[in-house]
Amino acid sequence: MRVLLLLLLTLSLSFAQEVIKIGAALSLTGRFAKEGQLLKQGYDMWLERVNAQGGIKIGNKRYKVELVYYDDQSDPTTTARLVERLITQDNIKLILGPYGSPQVFSAAPVVEKYGAVMVQAGGASNDIYQKGYRRIFGLYTVATEYGRTLVEYARRLDPSLKRIAVVYAKDIFSEDSAEGAKEAAKKAGMELVLYENYPKGTQDLSGIMQKLRLAKPDLVIGCGHFADSVLMVKQMKESGINPKFLAFTIGPALPSFVDSLKADAEGIFGVVQWSPALNFKDPLFGSTKAFVEEYVKRYGADPEYHVAGGVAAGIVLQTAIERAKSTDPDKVIEELRKLRLETLYGLVGFDSAGRINTKPMVVIQIQKGKRITLFPVEEAKPVYPKPAWK
């Protein structure tokens, strides 16, 4: 009997060694729950596909993957605490990132302190990469490119646009996005008629609406998050403010934007990290197109960039582990630093700070209730100037 028990214990330990645990603290509830749930969809689709193919291969052996999730409730302080719990209590040093620049920013020093590694597709703030961290690798083009891309696209569309207003939330992502728009406007010789911020989570922008009416901009860019964008559109309509070009950094990419605003979403531009209209080869799904088809079959809608970024983050971490032939964070980091990998999300490679430097942003517009890609590929001609409010 004793021999049998020892044999069973040995088999049990052997089985445990077949599993690689990866941790993630995500906003599954709270202000960023929509985006957090989409990111989780991406992680889950990667997990299911990699396990269906036998798991992560290290040398001649394959390991099943287990994802350990915690809900940070959209609170950056909670994110940091939960990432520390993953590393110190759950003994997991391979981390997939949270959603939101504040969350990634708060988790980064924890990852550094404990010698872990994080691949994240949820934070785009420039600040993440300006603190000397060497264990954080981000798949989002940095936030300044959101605002810059929108201004540059608007000017290509209509070089006569001169008067620009930039309205932004007081958080690190939105501030960076607004700064990018301001820099691009200055470079283009435009007149910045309003550069105004508002507190995070505000429920009233009426004061800013009064300033917008007086400023009479022909180009308005809102730098905030989903709820901010919806609120701003509603209050712009109520105030009768209808610029030639209206765009938001976050909002138009999500199905909920059209669901919330209906016809009022028409003609609004957005900028996203990725679009289903693009097509790349992919080591796990075969191609972007194949991934999109699988997602549509499962969920009945096109995937958002949050989902694609989540899948790609998993693929990138998996590839680095397989090339390192180890789950040791330092060895994985060595592979991430020299990585150049085509994925369904695009070509992924990082600069010395861990920031992706291999892909452009994507410009979209709401046309007849659908998100249409306009740049770098053009699915349809842009609707311009913006239609009048109905």
Coordinates of C-alpha atoms in Angstrom, one line a residue:
M1 CA 0.0 0.0 0.0
R2 CA 2.8 2.4 0.9
V3 CA 4.5 1.7 -2.4
L4 CA 1.3 2.4 -4.2
L5 CA 0.8 5.7 -2.4
L6 CA 4.3 6.8 -3.3
L7 CA 3.7 5.9 -6.9
L8 CA 0.5 7.9 -7.0
L9 CA 2.2 10.8 -5.3
T10 CA 5.0 10.6 -7.9
L11 CA 2.5 10.5 -10.8
S12 CA 0.7 13.5 -9.2
L13 CA 3.8 15.6 -9.0
S14 CA 4.7 14.6 -12.6
F15 CA 1.3 15.8 -13.7
A16 CA 1.7 19.1 -11.9
Q17 CA 4.9 19.7 -13.7
E18 CA 3.0 19.6 -17.0
V19 CA 1.3 22.8 -16.3
I20 CA 2.6 26.4 -16.8
K21 CA 0.7 29.0 -14.8
I22 CA 0.3 32.5 -16.1
G23 CA -1.4 35.3 -14.0
A24 CA -3.5 38.3 -14.9
A25 CA -5.3 41.0 -12.8
L26 CA -8.1 42.4 -15.0
S27 CA -10.9 45.0 -14.7
L28 CA -13.8 42.5 -14.7
T29 CA -16.0 44.9 -12.7
G30 CA -16.0 48.7 -12.3
R31 CA -15.4 51.5 -14.7
F32 CA -13.3 49.6 -17.2
A33 CA -15.2 46.4 -17.1
K34 CA -16.2 46.5 -20.8
E35 CA -12.6 46.7 -21.9
G36 CA -11.4 44.3 -19.3
Q37 CA -13.9 41.7 -20.3
L38 CA -12.8 42.1 -24.0
L39 CA -9.2 41.7 -23.0
K40 CA -10.1 38.5 -21.1
Q41 CA -11.8 37.2 -24.2
G42 CA -8.5 37.5 -26.0
Y43 CA -6.6 35.8 -23.3
D44 CA -9.2 33.0 -23.1
M45 CA -9.1 32.5 -26.9
W46 CA -5.3 32.2 -26.9
L47 CA -5.5 29.8 -23.9
E48 CA -8.0 27.5 -25.5
R49 CA -6.2 27.4 -28.9
V50 CA -2.7 26.8 -27.4
N51 CA -4.0 24.0 -25.1
A52 CA -6.0 22.5 -28.0
Q53 CA -2.7 22.3 -29.9
G54 CA -1.0 20.5 -27.0
G55 CA 0.2 23.5 -24.9
I56 CA 3.5 25.4 -24.8
K57 CA 6.5 23.5 -26.1
I58 CA 9.7 23.7 -24.2
G59 CA 12.4 21.5 -25.8
N60 CA 10.7 18.2 -26.6
K61 CA 8.0 18.5 -24.0
R62 CA 4.6 20.3 -24.1
Y63 CA 3.0 22.0 -21.1
K64 CA -0.7 22.8 -20.7
V65 CA -1.4 26.4 -19.7
E66 CA -3.4 27.5 -16.8
L67 CA -4.5 31.2 -16.5
V68 CA -5.1 32.5 -13.0
Y69 CA -7.3 35.6 -13.0
Y70 CA -8.1 38.2 -10.3
D71 CA -10.5 41.1 -10.6
D72 CA -8.9 44.5 -9.9
Q73 CA -12.3 46.2 -9.9
S74 CA -10.8 49.0 -12.2
D75 CA -8.7 50.2 -9.3
P76 CA -4.9 50.7 -10.0
T77 CA -4.0 50.2 -6.3
T78 CA -5.9 46.9 -6.3
T79 CA -4.1 45.9 -9.5
A80 CA -0.7 46.3 -7.9
R81 CA -1.8 44.3 -4.8
L82 CA -3.2 41.5 -6.9
V83 CA -0.1 41.3 -9.2
E84 CA 2.0 41.1 -6.0
R85 CA -0.3 38.3 -4.8
L86 CA 0.2 36.4 -8.1
I87 CA 3.9 36.6 -7.8
T88 CA 4.5 36.1 -4.1
Q89 CA 1.6 33.8 -3.0
D90 CA 0.7 32.0 -6.2
N91 CA 4.4 31.8 -7.3
I92 CA 3.5 33.0 -10.8
K93 CA 6.2 35.2 -12.5
L94 CA 4.7 35.1 -16.0
I95 CA 2.1 37.9 -16.1
L96 CA -0.3 39.0 -18.8
G97 CA -1.2 42.7 -18.2
P98 CA -4.3 44.4 -17.0
Y99 CA -6.5 46.9 -18.9
G100 CA -5.8 50.6 -18.6
S101 CA -2.6 52.7 -18.4
P102 CA -3.0 53.5 -14.7
Q103 CA -3.4 49.8 -13.9
V104 CA -0.3 48.8 -16.0
F105 CA 1.6 51.7 -14.5
S106 CA 0.8 50.6 -10.9
A107 CA 1.7 47.0 -11.7
A108 CA 5.0 47.7 -13.4
P109 CA 7.1 48.4 -10.3
V110 CA 5.8 45.2 -8.6
V111 CA 6.8 43.2 -11.6
E112 CA 10.2 44.8 -11.5
K113 CA 10.7 44.3 -7.8
Y114 CA 10.0 40.6 -7.8
G115 CA 11.9 39.7 -11.0
A116 CA 8.8 38.7 -13.0
V117 CA 7.9 39.6 -16.6
M118 CA 4.7 41.2 -18.0
V119 CA 3.5 41.2 -21.6
Q120 CA 0.6 43.7 -21.7
A121 CA -2.0 44.8 -24.2
G122 CA -3.9 47.2 -22.1
G123 CA -1.8 50.3 -21.4
A124 CA -0.6 52.9 -23.9
S125 CA 0.7 55.7 -21.7
N126 CA 4.2 57.0 -22.5
D127 CA 4.9 57.1 -18.7
I128 CA 5.0 53.3 -18.6
Y129 CA 8.2 53.4 -20.6
Q130 CA 9.9 56.4 -19.0
K131 CA 10.7 54.9 -15.6
G132 CA 13.5 52.6 -16.6
Y133 CA 11.5 49.4 -16.3
R134 CA 13.0 46.5 -18.2
R135 CA 10.4 43.7 -17.5
I136 CA 7.3 45.3 -19.1
F137 CA 6.6 44.7 -22.8
G138 CA 3.6 46.5 -24.3
L139 CA 1.7 45.8 -27.5
Y140 CA -0.1 49.1 -27.6
T141 CA 1.3 51.9 -29.7
V142 CA 1.9 54.7 -27.2
A143 CA -0.9 57.1 -26.3
T144 CA 0.6 60.2 -28.0
E145 CA 0.1 58.5 -31.3
Y146 CA -3.7 58.4 -30.7
G147 CA -4.1 62.1 -30.9
R148 CA -1.3 62.6 -33.4
T149 CA -2.8 60.1 -35.8
L150 CA -6.3 61.7 -35.7
V151 CA -5.0 65.2 -36.4
E152 CA -2.7 64.0 -39.2
Y153 CA -5.6 62.0 -40.8
A154 CA -8.0 65.0 -40.5
R155 CA -5.5 67.3 -42.2
R156 CA -4.9 64.9 -45.1
L157 CA -8.7 64.6 -45.5
D158 CA -9.2 68.4 -45.4
P159 CA -6.1 70.6 -45.4
S160 CA -8.3 73.7 -44.8
L161 CA -9.1 72.6 -41.2
K162 CA -7.6 75.3 -39.0
R163 CA -9.4 75.6 -35.6
I164 CA -8.9 72.6 -33.3
A165 CA -10.3 71.9 -29.8
V166 CA -8.9 69.1 -27.6
V167 CA -10.9 67.9 -24.6
Y168 CA -9.3 65.3 -22.3
A169 CA -9.8 63.4 -19.1
K170 CA -7.3 63.8 -16.2
D171 CA -5.6 60.5 -16.4
I172 CA -2.2 59.5 -17.8
F173 CA -3.5 57.9 -21.0
S174 CA -5.8 60.7 -21.9
E175 CA -3.3 63.4 -21.1
D176 CA -0.7 61.7 -23.3
S177 CA -3.2 61.4 -26.2
A178 CA -4.1 65.1 -25.9
E179 CA -0.5 66.1 -25.9
G180 CA 0.0 64.1 -29.2
A181 CA -2.9 66.0 -30.7
K182 CA -1.6 69.3 -29.6
E183 CA 1.9 68.6 -31.0
A184 CA 0.5 67.5 -34.3
A185 CA -1.8 70.6 -34.5
K186 CA 1.2 72.9 -33.8
K187 CA 3.3 71.2 -36.4
A188 CA 0.5 71.6 -39.0
G189 CA 0.1 75.3 -38.2
M190 CA -3.4 74.9 -36.7
E191 CA -5.0 77.2 -34.1
L192 CA -5.6 75.5 -30.8
V193 CA -8.8 77.3 -29.8
L194 CA -9.5 75.1 -26.7
Y195 CA -7.3 72.7 -24.7
E196 CA -9.4 71.7 -21.7
N197 CA -9.4 68.8 -19.2
Y198 CA -12.1 67.4 -16.9
P199 CA -12.0 65.1 -13.8
K200 CA -12.0 61.3 -14.3
G201 CA -15.5 59.9 -14.0
T202 CA -17.3 63.2 -14.5
Q203 CA -21.0 63.1 -15.3
D204 CA -21.4 66.6 -16.6
L205 CA -19.4 68.5 -19.3
S206 CA -21.7 71.4 -19.6
G207 CA -19.0 73.9 -18.7
I208 CA -16.8 72.6 -21.5
M209 CA -19.7 72.7 -23.9
Q210 CA -20.1 76.4 -23.2
K211 CA -16.4 76.9 -24.1
L212 CA -16.7 74.8 -27.2
R213 CA -19.6 76.9 -28.4
L214 CA -17.6 80.1 -28.0
A215 CA -14.4 78.6 -29.5
K216 CA -16.2 77.5 -32.7
P217 CA -13.7 74.7 -33.7
D218 CA -14.0 72.9 -37.0
L219 CA -12.1 69.9 -35.5
V220 CA -12.8 68.4 -32.1
I221 CA -10.9 65.5 -30.5
G222 CA -12.0 63.9 -27.3
C223 CA -9.3 62.1 -25.4
G224 CA -10.9 59.9 -22.7
H225 CA -12.5 56.5 -22.2
F226 CA -15.8 54.9 -23.4
A227 CA -18.2 56.6 -20.9
D228 CA -16.5 60.0 -21.5
S229 CA -17.0 59.7 -25.2
V230 CA -20.7 58.8 -25.0
L231 CA -21.3 61.6 -22.5
M232 CA -19.5 64.1 -24.7
V233 CA -21.5 63.2 -27.8
K234 CA -24.8 63.5 -26.0
Q235 CA -23.9 66.9 -24.6
M236 CA -22.5 68.2 -27.8
K237 CA -25.8 67.3 -29.5
E238 CA -27.8 69.0 -26.7
S239 CA -25.6 72.1 -27.1
G240 CA -25.9 72.1 -30.9
I241 CA -22.1 71.7 -31.4
N242 CA -21.4 69.9 -34.7
P243 CA -17.8 70.4 -36.0
K244 CA -16.7 69.2 -39.4
F245 CA -14.5 66.5 -37.9
L246 CA -15.3 64.9 -34.5
A247 CA -13.2 62.1 -33.2
F248 CA -12.5 60.2 -30.0
T249 CA -9.5 58.2 -28.8
I250 CA -11.6 55.5 -27.0
G251 CA -15.2 54.8 -27.8
P252 CA -16.0 54.4 -31.5
A253 CA -14.1 51.1 -31.5
L254 CA -16.6 49.4 -29.1
P255 CA -20.0 48.1 -30.2
S256 CA -21.5 49.7 -27.2
F257 CA -20.7 53.1 -28.7
V258 CA -23.2 52.7 -31.5
D259 CA -25.6 50.8 -29.1
S260 CA -25.6 53.7 -26.8
L261 CA -25.8 56.6 -29.3
K262 CA -27.6 55.0 -32.2
A263 CA -27.8 57.5 -35.1
D264 CA -25.8 60.1 -33.1
A265 CA -22.7 58.0 -33.6
E266 CA -22.8 58.5 -37.4
G267 CA -19.8 60.1 -39.0
I268 CA -17.7 60.1 -35.8
F269 CA -14.0 59.1 -36.2
G270 CA -11.9 57.0 -33.9
V271 CA -8.5 55.5 -33.7
V272 CA -7.7 52.0 -32.7
Q273 CA -4.7 49.7 -32.3
W274 CA -6.0 47.1 -34.7
S275 CA -8.8 46.3 -37.2
P276 CA -10.4 43.1 -38.5
A277 CA -9.9 44.6 -42.0
L278 CA -6.2 44.1 -41.7
N279 CA -4.7 40.7 -42.5
F280 CA -1.5 39.1 -41.3
K281 CA -0.1 35.6 -40.9
D282 CA -0.4 34.1 -37.4
P283 CA 1.4 31.3 -35.8
L284 CA -1.6 30.1 -33.8
F285 CA -4.7 30.8 -35.9
G286 CA -3.1 30.9 -39.3
S287 CA -4.1 34.4 -40.2
T288 CA -6.0 37.4 -39.0
K289 CA -8.9 36.4 -41.2
A290 CA -9.1 32.9 -39.6
F291 CA -9.1 34.5 -36.1
V292 CA -11.9 36.9 -37.1
E293 CA -14.0 34.1 -38.5
E294 CA -13.6 32.1 -35.4
Y295 CA -14.5 35.0 -33.2
V296 CA -17.6 35.9 -35.2
K297 CA -18.8 32.3 -35.1
R298 CA -18.4 32.3 -31.3
Y299 CA -19.7 35.8 -30.4
G300 CA -21.7 37.0 -33.4
A301 CA -19.7 40.2 -33.9
D302 CA -16.3 41.4 -35.2
P303 CA -13.6 41.3 -32.5
E304 CA -12.4 44.6 -31.0
Y305 CA -8.7 45.5 -30.8
H306 CA -8.7 44.7 -27.1
V307 CA -9.5 41.1 -28.0
A308 CA -6.9 40.9 -30.7
G309 CA -4.3 42.5 -28.5
G310 CA -5.1 40.0 -25.7
V311 CA -4.6 37.0 -28.1
A312 CA -1.4 38.5 -29.4
A313 CA 0.0 39.1 -25.9
G314 CA -0.5 35.4 -25.2
I315 CA 1.1 34.4 -28.5
V316 CA 4.1 36.7 -27.8
L317 CA 4.6 35.4 -24.3
Q318 CA 4.2 31.8 -25.5
T319 CA 6.8 32.4 -28.4
A320 CA 9.3 33.9 -26.0
I321 CA 9.0 31.0 -23.6
E322 CA 9.4 28.5 -26.4
R323 CA 12.4 30.2 -27.9
A324 CA 14.0 30.6 -24.4
K325 CA 13.2 26.9 -23.8
S326 CA 12.4 28.0 -20.3
T327 CA 9.9 29.8 -18.0
D328 CA 12.7 31.6 -16.3
P329 CA 11.7 35.3 -16.6
D330 CA 15.2 36.5 -17.3
K331 CA 15.5 34.1 -20.2
V332 CA 12.1 35.0 -21.5
I333 CA 13.0 38.7 -21.4
E334 CA 16.1 38.0 -23.5
E335 CA 13.9 36.5 -26.2
L336 CA 11.3 39.3 -26.0
R337 CA 14.0 41.9 -26.5
K338 CA 15.0 40.4 -29.9
L339 CA 11.6 39.3 -31.0
R340 CA 10.2 40.1 -34.5
L341 CA 7.0 38.1 -34.9
E342 CA 4.1 38.4 -37.3
T343 CA 0.8 37.8 -35.6
L344 CA -2.9 38.3 -36.3
Y345 CA -2.4 41.7 -34.6
G346 CA 0.5 42.8 -36.9
L347 CA 4.3 42.6 -36.7
V348 CA 5.4 42.6 -33.1
G349 CA 8.8 43.9 -32.0
F350 CA 10.0 46.1 -29.1
D351 CA 12.4 48.9 -28.6
S352 CA 14.9 49.0 -25.7
A353 CA 12.2 50.3 -23.3
G354 CA 9.8 47.4 -24.1
R355 CA 7.5 49.6 -26.3
I356 CA 6.2 48.2 -29.5
N357 CA 7.8 49.9 -32.5
T358 CA 6.6 47.9 -35.5
K359 CA 3.0 49.0 -36.3
P360 CA 0.9 52.1 -37.1
M361 CA -2.4 53.1 -35.5
V362 CA -5.7 52.5 -37.4
V363 CA -8.3 55.2 -38.2
I364 CA -12.0 54.2 -38.2
Q365 CA -15.3 55.9 -38.7
I366 CA -18.9 55.0 -37.8
Q367 CA -20.9 54.6 -41.1
K368 CA -24.4 53.3 -41.1
G369 CA -23.9 51.9 -37.7
K370 CA -20.7 50.0 -38.5
R371 CA -17.1 50.6 -37.8
I372 CA -15.3 51.2 -41.2
T373 CA -11.5 51.2 -41.5
L374 CA -10.1 54.2 -43.3
F375 CA -6.4 54.0 -42.6
P376 CA -4.0 52.3 -43.3
V377 CA -6.5 50.4 -45.6
E378 CA -9.6 52.0 -46.9
E379 CA -12.7 49.9 -46.7
A380 CA -14.9 52.8 -47.9
K381 CA -14.7 56.5 -48.5
P382 CA -14.9 58.7 -45.4
V383 CA -18.1 60.5 -44.7
Y384 CA -17.1 64.2 -44.5
P385 CA -18.0 66.7 -43.2
K386 CA -19.8 65.2 -40.2
P387 CA -23.6 64.9 -40.8
A388 CA -25.8 67.2 -38.8
W389 CA -27.3 65.8 -35.6
K390 CA -30.7 64.1 -36.2

